[in-house]
Coordinates of C-alpha atoms in Angstrom, one line a residue:
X114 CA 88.4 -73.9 -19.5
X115 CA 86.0 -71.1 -21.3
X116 CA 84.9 -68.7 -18.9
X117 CA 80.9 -67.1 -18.5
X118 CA 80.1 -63.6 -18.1
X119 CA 76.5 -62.1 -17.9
X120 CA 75.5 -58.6 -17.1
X121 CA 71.5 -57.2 -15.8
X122 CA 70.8 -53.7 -16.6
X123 CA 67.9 -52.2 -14.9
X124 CA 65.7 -49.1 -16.1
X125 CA 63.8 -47.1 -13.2
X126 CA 60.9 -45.4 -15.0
X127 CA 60.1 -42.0 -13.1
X128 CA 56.4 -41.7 -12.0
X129 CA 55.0 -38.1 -11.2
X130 CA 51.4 -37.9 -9.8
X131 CA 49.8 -35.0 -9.6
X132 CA 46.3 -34.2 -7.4
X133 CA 44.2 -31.3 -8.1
X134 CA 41.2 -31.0 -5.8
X135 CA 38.9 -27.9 -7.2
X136 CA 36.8 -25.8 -4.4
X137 CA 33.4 -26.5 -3.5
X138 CA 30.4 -24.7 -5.9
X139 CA 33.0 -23.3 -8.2
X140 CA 30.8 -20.4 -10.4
X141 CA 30.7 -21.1 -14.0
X142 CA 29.5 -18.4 -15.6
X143 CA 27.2 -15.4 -14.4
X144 CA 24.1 -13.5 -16.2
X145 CA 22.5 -10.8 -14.0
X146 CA 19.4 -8.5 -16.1
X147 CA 18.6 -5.2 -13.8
X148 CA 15.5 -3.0 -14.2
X149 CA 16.0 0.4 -13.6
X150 CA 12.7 3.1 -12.8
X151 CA 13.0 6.3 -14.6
X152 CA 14.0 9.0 -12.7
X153 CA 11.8 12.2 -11.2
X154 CA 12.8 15.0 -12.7
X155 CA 11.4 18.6 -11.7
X156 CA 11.4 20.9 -15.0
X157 CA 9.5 23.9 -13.5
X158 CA 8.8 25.0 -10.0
X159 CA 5.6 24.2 -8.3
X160 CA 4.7 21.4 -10.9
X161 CA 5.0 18.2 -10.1
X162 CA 7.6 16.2 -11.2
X163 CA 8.0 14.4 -14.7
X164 CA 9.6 10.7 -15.1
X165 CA 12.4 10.7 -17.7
X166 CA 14.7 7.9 -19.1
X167 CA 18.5 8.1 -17.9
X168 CA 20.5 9.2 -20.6
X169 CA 23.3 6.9 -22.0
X170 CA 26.1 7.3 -20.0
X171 CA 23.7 7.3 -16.6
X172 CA 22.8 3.6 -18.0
X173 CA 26.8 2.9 -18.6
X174 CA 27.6 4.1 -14.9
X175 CA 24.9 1.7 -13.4
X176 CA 25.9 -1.1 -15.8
X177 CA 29.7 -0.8 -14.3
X178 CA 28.1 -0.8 -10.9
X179 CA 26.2 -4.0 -11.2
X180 CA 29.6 -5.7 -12.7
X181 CA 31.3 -4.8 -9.8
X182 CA 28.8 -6.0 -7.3
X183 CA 28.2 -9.2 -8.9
X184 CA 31.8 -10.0 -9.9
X185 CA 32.2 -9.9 -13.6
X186 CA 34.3 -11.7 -15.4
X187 CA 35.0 -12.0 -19.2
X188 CA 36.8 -14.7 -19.6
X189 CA 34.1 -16.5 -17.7
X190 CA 32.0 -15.3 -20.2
X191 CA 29.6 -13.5 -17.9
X192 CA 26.8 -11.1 -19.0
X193 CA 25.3 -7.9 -17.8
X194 CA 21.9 -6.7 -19.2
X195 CA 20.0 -3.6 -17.6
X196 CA 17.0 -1.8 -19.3
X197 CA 15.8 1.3 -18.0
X198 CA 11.1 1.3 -18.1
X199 CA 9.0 3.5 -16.3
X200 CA 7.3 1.4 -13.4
X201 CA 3.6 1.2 -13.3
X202 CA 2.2 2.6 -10.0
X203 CA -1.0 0.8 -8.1
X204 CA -3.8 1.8 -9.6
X205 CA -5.7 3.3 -6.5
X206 CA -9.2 1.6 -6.2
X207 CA -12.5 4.0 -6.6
X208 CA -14.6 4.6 -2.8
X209 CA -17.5 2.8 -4.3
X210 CA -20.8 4.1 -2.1
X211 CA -22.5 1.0 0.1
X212 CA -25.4 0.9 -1.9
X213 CA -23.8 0.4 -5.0
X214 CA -21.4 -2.3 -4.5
X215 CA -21.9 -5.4 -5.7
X216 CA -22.4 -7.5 -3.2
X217 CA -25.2 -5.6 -1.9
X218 CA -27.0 -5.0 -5.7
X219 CA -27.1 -8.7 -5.7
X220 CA -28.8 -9.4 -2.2
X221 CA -31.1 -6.8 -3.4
X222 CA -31.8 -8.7 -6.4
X223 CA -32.0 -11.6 -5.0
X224 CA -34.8 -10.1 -1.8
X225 CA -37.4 -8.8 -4.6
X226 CA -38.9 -5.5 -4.8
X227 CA -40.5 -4.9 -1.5
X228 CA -37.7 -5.8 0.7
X229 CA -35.0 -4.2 -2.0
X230 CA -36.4 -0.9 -1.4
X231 CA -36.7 -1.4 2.3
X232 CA -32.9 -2.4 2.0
X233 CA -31.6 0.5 0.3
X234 CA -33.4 3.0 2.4
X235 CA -31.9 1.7 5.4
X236 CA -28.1 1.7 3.7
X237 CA -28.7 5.1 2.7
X238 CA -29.7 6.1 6.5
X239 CA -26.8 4.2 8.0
X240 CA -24.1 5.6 5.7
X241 CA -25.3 8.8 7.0
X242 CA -26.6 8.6 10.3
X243 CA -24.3 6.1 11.4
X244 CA -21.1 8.4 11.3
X245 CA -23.3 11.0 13.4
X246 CA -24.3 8.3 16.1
X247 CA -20.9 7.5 16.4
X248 CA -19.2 10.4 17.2
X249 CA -21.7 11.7 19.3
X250 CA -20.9 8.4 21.4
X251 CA -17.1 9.3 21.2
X252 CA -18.0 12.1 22.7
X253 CA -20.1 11.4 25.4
X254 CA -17.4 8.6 26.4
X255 CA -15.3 12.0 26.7
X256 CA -17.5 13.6 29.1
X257 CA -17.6 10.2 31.5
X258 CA -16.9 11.7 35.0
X259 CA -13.1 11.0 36.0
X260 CA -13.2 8.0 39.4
X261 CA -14.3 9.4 42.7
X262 CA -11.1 10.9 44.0
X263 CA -10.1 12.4 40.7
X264 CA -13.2 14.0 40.5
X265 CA -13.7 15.4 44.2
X266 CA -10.2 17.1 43.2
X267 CA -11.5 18.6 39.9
X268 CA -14.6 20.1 41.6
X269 CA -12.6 21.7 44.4
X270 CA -10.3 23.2 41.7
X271 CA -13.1 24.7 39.5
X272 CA -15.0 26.0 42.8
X273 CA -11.4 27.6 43.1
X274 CA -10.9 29.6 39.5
X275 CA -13.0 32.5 38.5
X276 CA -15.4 32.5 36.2
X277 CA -13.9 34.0 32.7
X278 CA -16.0 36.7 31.8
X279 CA -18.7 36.4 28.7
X280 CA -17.7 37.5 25.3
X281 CA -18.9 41.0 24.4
X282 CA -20.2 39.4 20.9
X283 CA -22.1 35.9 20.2
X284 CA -19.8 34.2 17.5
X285 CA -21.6 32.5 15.0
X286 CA -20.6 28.7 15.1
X287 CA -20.8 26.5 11.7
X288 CA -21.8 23.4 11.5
X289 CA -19.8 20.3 12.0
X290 CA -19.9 17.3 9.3
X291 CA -21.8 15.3 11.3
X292 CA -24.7 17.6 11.8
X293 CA -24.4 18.1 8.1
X294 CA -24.3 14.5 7.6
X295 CA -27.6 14.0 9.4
X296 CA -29.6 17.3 7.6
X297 CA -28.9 15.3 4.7
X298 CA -30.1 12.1 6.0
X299 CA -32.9 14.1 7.2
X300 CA -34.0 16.0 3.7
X301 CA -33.5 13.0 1.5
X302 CA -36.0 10.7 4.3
X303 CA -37.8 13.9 3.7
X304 CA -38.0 15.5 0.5
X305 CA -36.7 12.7 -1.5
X306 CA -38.0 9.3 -1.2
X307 CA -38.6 8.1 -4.5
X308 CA -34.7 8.4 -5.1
X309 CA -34.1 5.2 -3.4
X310 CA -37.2 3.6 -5.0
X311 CA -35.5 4.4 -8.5
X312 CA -32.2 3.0 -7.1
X313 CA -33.7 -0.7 -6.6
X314 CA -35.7 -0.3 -10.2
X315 CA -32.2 -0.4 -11.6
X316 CA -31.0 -3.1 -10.3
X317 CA -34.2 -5.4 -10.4
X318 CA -34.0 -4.4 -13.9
X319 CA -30.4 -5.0 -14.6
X320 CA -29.5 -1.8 -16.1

């Protein structure tokens, strides 16, 4: 009889996976811009000093610097900007007397002419008179005698020392500020009273 013969070839195909997990807030790309204050610089003695721009390679230094803090890379494409301005200081505001601020102009206003001037005559006395009162009360607080033992002990030690001798010449004493402070009250209650009058005409009249 004929004979049968079959054959089965079978192919394996190869399979390769690969997993790539990237980290957690990977950085992109970075783009820092630094402003530099010019610098103090002291030309003469005994003058104050001057601000100046940094010259080229004082902005190339910092530039570096920043890269290096920040982590610069090119082929990320990062960028680096830094511009050297003078900084604008605080403008310092002006001591603007009581009587001329503008809340008070406005209660003034707003009182009428009697009880305007009435108003600025007794801002004018407690801008000066008040600083007097004050530290005459500072220093009468001073002076309060010490607690009862305290001062039994103080009064046997003075009854103790011996009297320092007088000073062969009177020394002529100037005034403080706040006796000068309260002449002045004093001479413009005195010598100058239509002053405060002309102060309320201005501002009833708006100028």
């Amino acid at each position: 009889g004929q004979g049968k013969r079959e054959s089965i070839t079978n192919y394996e195909v190869d399979k390769t996976t690969r997993v790539t997990r990237g980290g957690m807030g990977a950085i992109k790309r970075v783009n820092a811009a630094v402003v530099v204050n010019y610098q103090s610089v002291s030309e003469e003695a005994g003058k104050p000093p001057v601000a100046k721009a940094l010259t080229p390679e004082q902005i190339e230094q910092m530039t570096a610097l920043v890269r290096e803090t920040i982590g610069y890379s090119k082929e990320r494409g990062d960028s680096v900007n830094l511009m050297n301005t003078p900084f604008l200081a605080d403008a310092v505001p002006a001591d603007v007397p009581l009587w001329k601020q503008p809340e008070v102009v406005q209660l003034a206003k707003s009182l009428g002419w009697p009880v305007g001037v009435s108003l600025a005559v007794a801002l004018v006395l407690l801008g000066l008179v008040r600083p007097v009162l004050k530290g005459r009360k500072n220093a009468a607080a001073a002076l309060e005698p010490a607690p009862g033992g305290q001062l039994s002990a103080i009064a046997s030690e003075e009854l103790e020392r011996p009297a320092l001798p007088a000073p062969e010449q009177p020394q002529d004493l100037q005034p403080t500020a706040e006796q000068l402070r309260l002449e002045d009250a004093r001479r413009l209650a005195r010598e100058n009273p239509v002053a405060v009058a002309n102060i309320i005409k201005t501002w009833v009249n708006g100028e």
